Amino acid sequence: MATVHEWTGLEALALRKALRLSVRAFAERLGVSVNTVSNWEKFLAKRRPNTESQAILDTALAQANAQTHVRFEAELAKLAEGDTPPETTGRVTIPRPRAWDYETWADDLERAVVALARQNFSFAESLLHRWTSRYKASELDERGLSLLARSTALQGDLMRDQGAVVGPLSAQRAYANARSLYTQLEIPRRVAQLDLSLRVVPLKILEPPRA
């Protein structure tokens, strides 16, 4: 989630819009005057709230739910169009992937599960590759690692169903990578599931071809 190191009117406006509050309701929530909020929004990045207001805005952002944080990052990106993005000035740190990327990633995983069930392998592969090729494990926080682990395990299912069970690009390799990620996340139930998958995959080689 985004961290604001120094608030200006631009970040304050993004937070108000993310909270879906009017200027008056936002001012009441923060405990400041309507004129104060209006001045912040009039001058945007040129107006820096005082130290007390900086702390109040910090608290308001910290208390916001996950959906509000997603909207806050989106509003920041929208407000910065044609101007210097806040994160490049050092005022804001936005982790990569951005919050809305996580939401899209999770949605794509659900779509990949449906595609696998329907044996639409090419579509499932494109959905999974979109994310596994974009991020390295070292770039991700805990939520990102969890999504990467699930994506990698689903790639194992895809390769298994296509008959690619051993080798560099195989179900066996994908399951082993997913197991390593779940071990790092300390999720023993997922590790145990992948241990089972790794035991079952080699048996696929011994199965006689179907008539």
Short mmCIF file of C-alpha atoms in Angstrom, two decimals:
data_model
loop_
_atom_site.label_atom_id
_atom_site.label_comp_id
_atom_site.label_asym_id
_atom_site.label_seq_id
_atom_site.Cartn_x
_atom_site.Cartn_y
_atom_site.Cartn_z
CA MET A 1 0.00 0.00 0.00
CA ALA A 2 1.09 3.56 -0.67
CA THR A 3 3.05 5.44 1.98
CA VAL A 4 2.92 9.26 2.00
CA HIS A 5 6.13 10.80 3.32
CA GLU A 6 5.01 14.39 2.82
CA TRP A 7 1.45 15.46 2.16
CA THR A 8 0.52 18.24 -0.24
CA GLY A 9 -2.85 19.36 -1.48
CA LEU A 10 -2.59 16.84 -4.30
CA GLU A 11 -2.31 13.82 -2.02
CA ALA A 12 -5.03 15.24 0.25
CA LEU A 13 -7.37 15.58 -2.74
CA ALA A 14 -6.60 12.01 -3.82
CA LEU A 15 -7.44 10.78 -0.32
CA ARG A 16 -10.72 12.70 -0.19
CA LYS A 17 -11.77 11.26 -3.54
CA ALA A 18 -10.69 7.77 -2.47
CA LEU A 19 -12.82 8.09 0.66
CA ARG A 20 -15.69 9.36 -1.51
CA LEU A 21 -16.34 12.32 0.76
CA SER A 22 -17.41 15.87 0.01
CA VAL A 23 -15.09 18.71 0.98
CA ARG A 24 -17.21 19.42 4.04
CA ALA A 25 -17.43 15.78 5.14
CA PHE A 26 -13.68 15.33 4.62
CA ALA A 27 -12.94 18.45 6.69
CA GLU A 28 -15.20 17.18 9.48
CA ARG A 29 -13.52 13.78 9.41
CA LEU A 30 -10.08 15.36 9.73
CA GLY A 31 -11.16 17.97 12.25
CA VAL A 32 -10.05 20.93 10.12
CA SER A 33 -11.95 23.78 8.51
CA VAL A 34 -13.59 23.60 5.10
CA ASN A 35 -11.44 26.55 4.00
CA THR A 36 -8.30 24.59 4.90
CA VAL A 37 -9.29 21.67 2.68
CA SER A 38 -10.35 24.02 -0.11
CA ASN A 39 -6.96 25.75 -0.02
CA TRP A 40 -5.13 22.44 -0.15
CA GLU A 41 -7.09 21.44 -3.22
CA LYS A 42 -6.77 24.85 -4.89
CA PHE A 43 -2.97 24.82 -4.82
CA LEU A 44 -2.45 21.02 -4.95
CA ALA A 45 1.28 20.13 -4.90
CA LYS A 46 2.19 23.77 -4.13
CA ARG A 47 0.46 23.70 -0.75
CA ARG A 48 1.90 21.65 2.13
CA PRO A 49 -0.32 21.15 5.20
CA ASN A 50 1.23 22.01 8.56
CA THR A 51 2.83 19.40 10.80
CA GLU A 52 -0.37 18.69 12.74
CA SER A 53 -2.38 18.24 9.55
CA GLN A 54 0.33 15.97 8.13
CA ALA A 55 -0.15 13.66 11.13
CA ILE A 56 -3.95 13.80 10.79
CA LEU A 57 -3.75 12.84 7.11
CA ASP A 58 -1.34 10.00 7.97
CA THR A 59 -3.90 8.64 10.42
CA ALA A 60 -6.78 8.95 7.95
CA LEU A 61 -4.86 6.98 5.33
CA ALA A 62 -3.71 4.35 7.83
CA GLN A 63 -7.31 3.76 8.96
CA ALA A 64 -8.62 3.40 5.41
CA ASN A 65 -9.62 -0.04 4.16
CA ALA A 66 -7.95 -1.90 1.29
CA GLN A 67 -10.47 -0.70 -1.31
CA THR A 68 -9.81 2.91 -0.33
CA HIS A 69 -6.06 2.35 -0.73
CA VAL A 70 -6.66 1.00 -4.23
CA ARG A 71 -8.72 4.08 -5.10
CA PHE A 72 -6.12 6.38 -3.48
CA GLU A 73 -3.32 5.03 -5.70
CA ALA A 74 -5.56 5.29 -8.76
CA GLU A 75 -6.52 8.89 -7.91
CA LEU A 76 -2.86 9.82 -7.41
CA ALA A 77 -1.99 8.46 -10.85
CA LYS A 78 -4.95 10.32 -12.39
CA LEU A 79 -4.16 13.65 -10.70
CA ALA A 80 -0.50 13.43 -11.68
CA GLU A 81 -1.25 13.13 -15.41
CA GLY A 82 0.70 15.85 -17.18
CA ASP A 83 2.59 16.63 -13.98
CA THR A 84 5.40 15.02 -11.98
CA PRO A 85 4.08 11.86 -10.26
CA PRO A 86 4.28 12.18 -6.44
CA GLU A 87 6.36 8.99 -6.11
CA THR A 88 9.15 10.41 -8.32
CA THR A 89 9.46 13.46 -6.06
CA GLY A 90 9.95 11.33 -2.94
CA ARG A 91 6.65 12.44 -1.39
CA VAL A 92 4.99 9.05 -1.91
CA THR A 93 6.17 5.46 -2.06
CA ILE A 94 3.90 3.11 -3.99
CA PRO A 95 4.97 -0.54 -3.91
CA ARG A 96 5.10 -2.57 -7.08
CA PRO A 97 2.81 -4.16 -8.03
CA ARG A 98 0.33 -1.42 -7.30
CA ALA A 99 -2.72 -2.31 -5.25
CA TRP A 100 -5.01 -2.52 -8.29
CA ASP A 101 -2.55 -4.89 -9.98
CA TYR A 102 -3.15 -7.36 -7.15
CA GLU A 103 -6.89 -7.19 -7.72
CA THR A 104 -6.48 -7.82 -11.46
CA TRP A 105 -4.00 -10.62 -10.80
CA ALA A 106 -6.41 -12.38 -8.43
CA ASP A 107 -9.23 -12.03 -10.98
CA ASP A 108 -7.02 -13.50 -13.72
CA LEU A 109 -6.22 -16.51 -11.54
CA GLU A 110 -9.91 -17.25 -11.10
CA ARG A 111 -10.36 -16.98 -14.87
CA ALA A 112 -7.39 -19.32 -15.39
CA VAL A 113 -8.97 -21.93 -13.10
CA VAL A 114 -12.16 -21.83 -15.20
CA ALA A 115 -10.14 -22.02 -18.42
CA LEU A 116 -8.26 -25.08 -17.15
CA ALA A 117 -11.52 -26.78 -16.18
CA ARG A 118 -12.73 -26.22 -19.75
CA GLN A 119 -9.37 -27.36 -21.18
CA ASN A 120 -8.87 -23.96 -22.79
CA PHE A 121 -5.13 -24.32 -22.32
CA SER A 122 -3.96 -21.47 -24.52
CA PHE A 123 -6.13 -18.92 -22.70
CA ALA A 124 -5.11 -20.23 -19.27
CA GLU A 125 -1.45 -20.09 -20.28
CA SER A 126 -1.73 -16.48 -21.45
CA LEU A 127 -3.40 -15.42 -18.18
CA LEU A 128 -0.74 -17.09 -16.04
CA HIS A 129 2.25 -16.02 -18.14
CA ARG A 130 1.04 -12.42 -17.96
CA TRP A 131 1.92 -12.35 -14.25
CA THR A 132 4.68 -14.92 -13.75
CA SER A 133 6.77 -13.22 -16.43
CA ARG A 134 6.20 -9.74 -15.00
CA TYR A 135 7.48 -10.05 -11.43
CA LYS A 136 10.32 -11.72 -9.59
CA ALA A 137 9.74 -13.11 -6.10
CA SER A 138 12.28 -10.65 -4.65
CA GLU A 139 10.12 -7.72 -5.86
CA LEU A 140 6.95 -8.85 -4.10
CA ASP A 141 5.48 -8.48 -0.63
CA GLU A 142 3.63 -11.31 1.13
CA ARG A 143 0.43 -10.89 -0.86
CA GLY A 144 2.33 -10.78 -4.13
CA LEU A 145 4.29 -13.90 -3.20
CA SER A 146 1.04 -15.71 -2.44
CA LEU A 147 -0.36 -14.78 -5.86
CA LEU A 148 2.90 -15.81 -7.55
CA ALA A 149 2.88 -19.14 -5.72
CA ARG A 150 -0.70 -19.85 -6.79
CA SER A 151 0.08 -18.81 -10.37
CA THR A 152 3.08 -21.14 -10.46
CA ALA A 153 1.09 -24.05 -9.03
CA LEU A 154 -1.60 -23.47 -11.68
CA GLN A 155 1.11 -23.51 -14.34
CA GLY A 156 2.01 -26.94 -12.97
CA ASP A 157 -1.60 -28.06 -13.38
CA LEU A 158 -1.61 -26.70 -16.94
CA MET A 159 1.58 -28.53 -17.90
CA ARG A 160 0.41 -31.74 -16.22
CA ASP A 161 -2.87 -31.66 -18.13
CA GLN A 162 -0.95 -31.10 -21.35
CA GLY A 163 1.35 -34.03 -20.63
CA ALA A 164 4.52 -32.01 -19.94
CA VAL A 165 5.47 -33.62 -16.62
CA VAL A 166 9.28 -33.56 -16.53
CA GLY A 167 12.00 -31.26 -17.82
CA PRO A 168 12.87 -27.56 -17.52
CA LEU A 169 9.37 -26.45 -18.62
CA SER A 170 7.25 -29.02 -16.85
CA ALA A 171 4.68 -29.65 -14.18
CA GLN A 172 7.40 -31.06 -11.93
CA ARG A 173 9.50 -27.89 -12.14
CA ALA A 174 6.48 -25.60 -11.65
CA TYR A 175 5.27 -27.54 -8.61
CA ALA A 176 8.76 -27.45 -7.08
CA ASN A 177 8.95 -23.67 -7.58
CA ALA A 178 5.49 -23.18 -6.10
CA ARG A 179 6.44 -25.37 -3.14
CA SER A 180 9.51 -23.20 -2.52
CA LEU A 181 7.35 -20.05 -2.47
CA TYR A 182 4.78 -21.54 -0.08
CA THR A 183 7.63 -22.71 2.17
CA GLN A 184 8.91 -19.14 2.23
CA LEU A 185 5.40 -17.94 3.12
CA GLU A 186 5.19 -20.62 5.85
CA ILE A 187 1.91 -22.11 4.61
CA PRO A 188 2.33 -25.82 5.45
CA ARG A 189 -1.06 -26.87 4.01
CA ARG A 190 -0.05 -25.64 0.56
CA VAL A 191 3.40 -27.22 0.91
CA ALA A 192 1.79 -30.57 1.74
CA GLN A 193 -0.53 -30.29 -1.29
CA LEU A 194 2.43 -29.66 -3.57
CA ASP A 195 4.39 -32.53 -2.01
CA LEU A 196 1.49 -34.75 -3.06
CA SER A 197 1.47 -33.26 -6.57
CA LEU A 198 5.22 -33.86 -6.90
CA ARG A 199 4.75 -37.52 -5.90
CA VAL A 200 1.89 -38.01 -8.34
CA VAL A 201 3.45 -36.29 -11.37
CA PRO A 202 6.22 -38.88 -12.02
CA LEU A 203 3.57 -41.60 -12.04
CA LYS A 204 2.02 -39.95 -15.09
CA ILE A 205 5.04 -41.09 -17.11
CA LEU A 206 4.27 -44.69 -16.29
CA GLU A 207 0.62 -44.52 -17.27
CA PRO A 208 -0.11 -46.37 -20.54
CA PRO A 209 -1.26 -44.16 -23.43
CA ARG A 210 -5.00 -43.82 -23.82
CA ALA A 211 -6.63 -45.65 -26.69
#
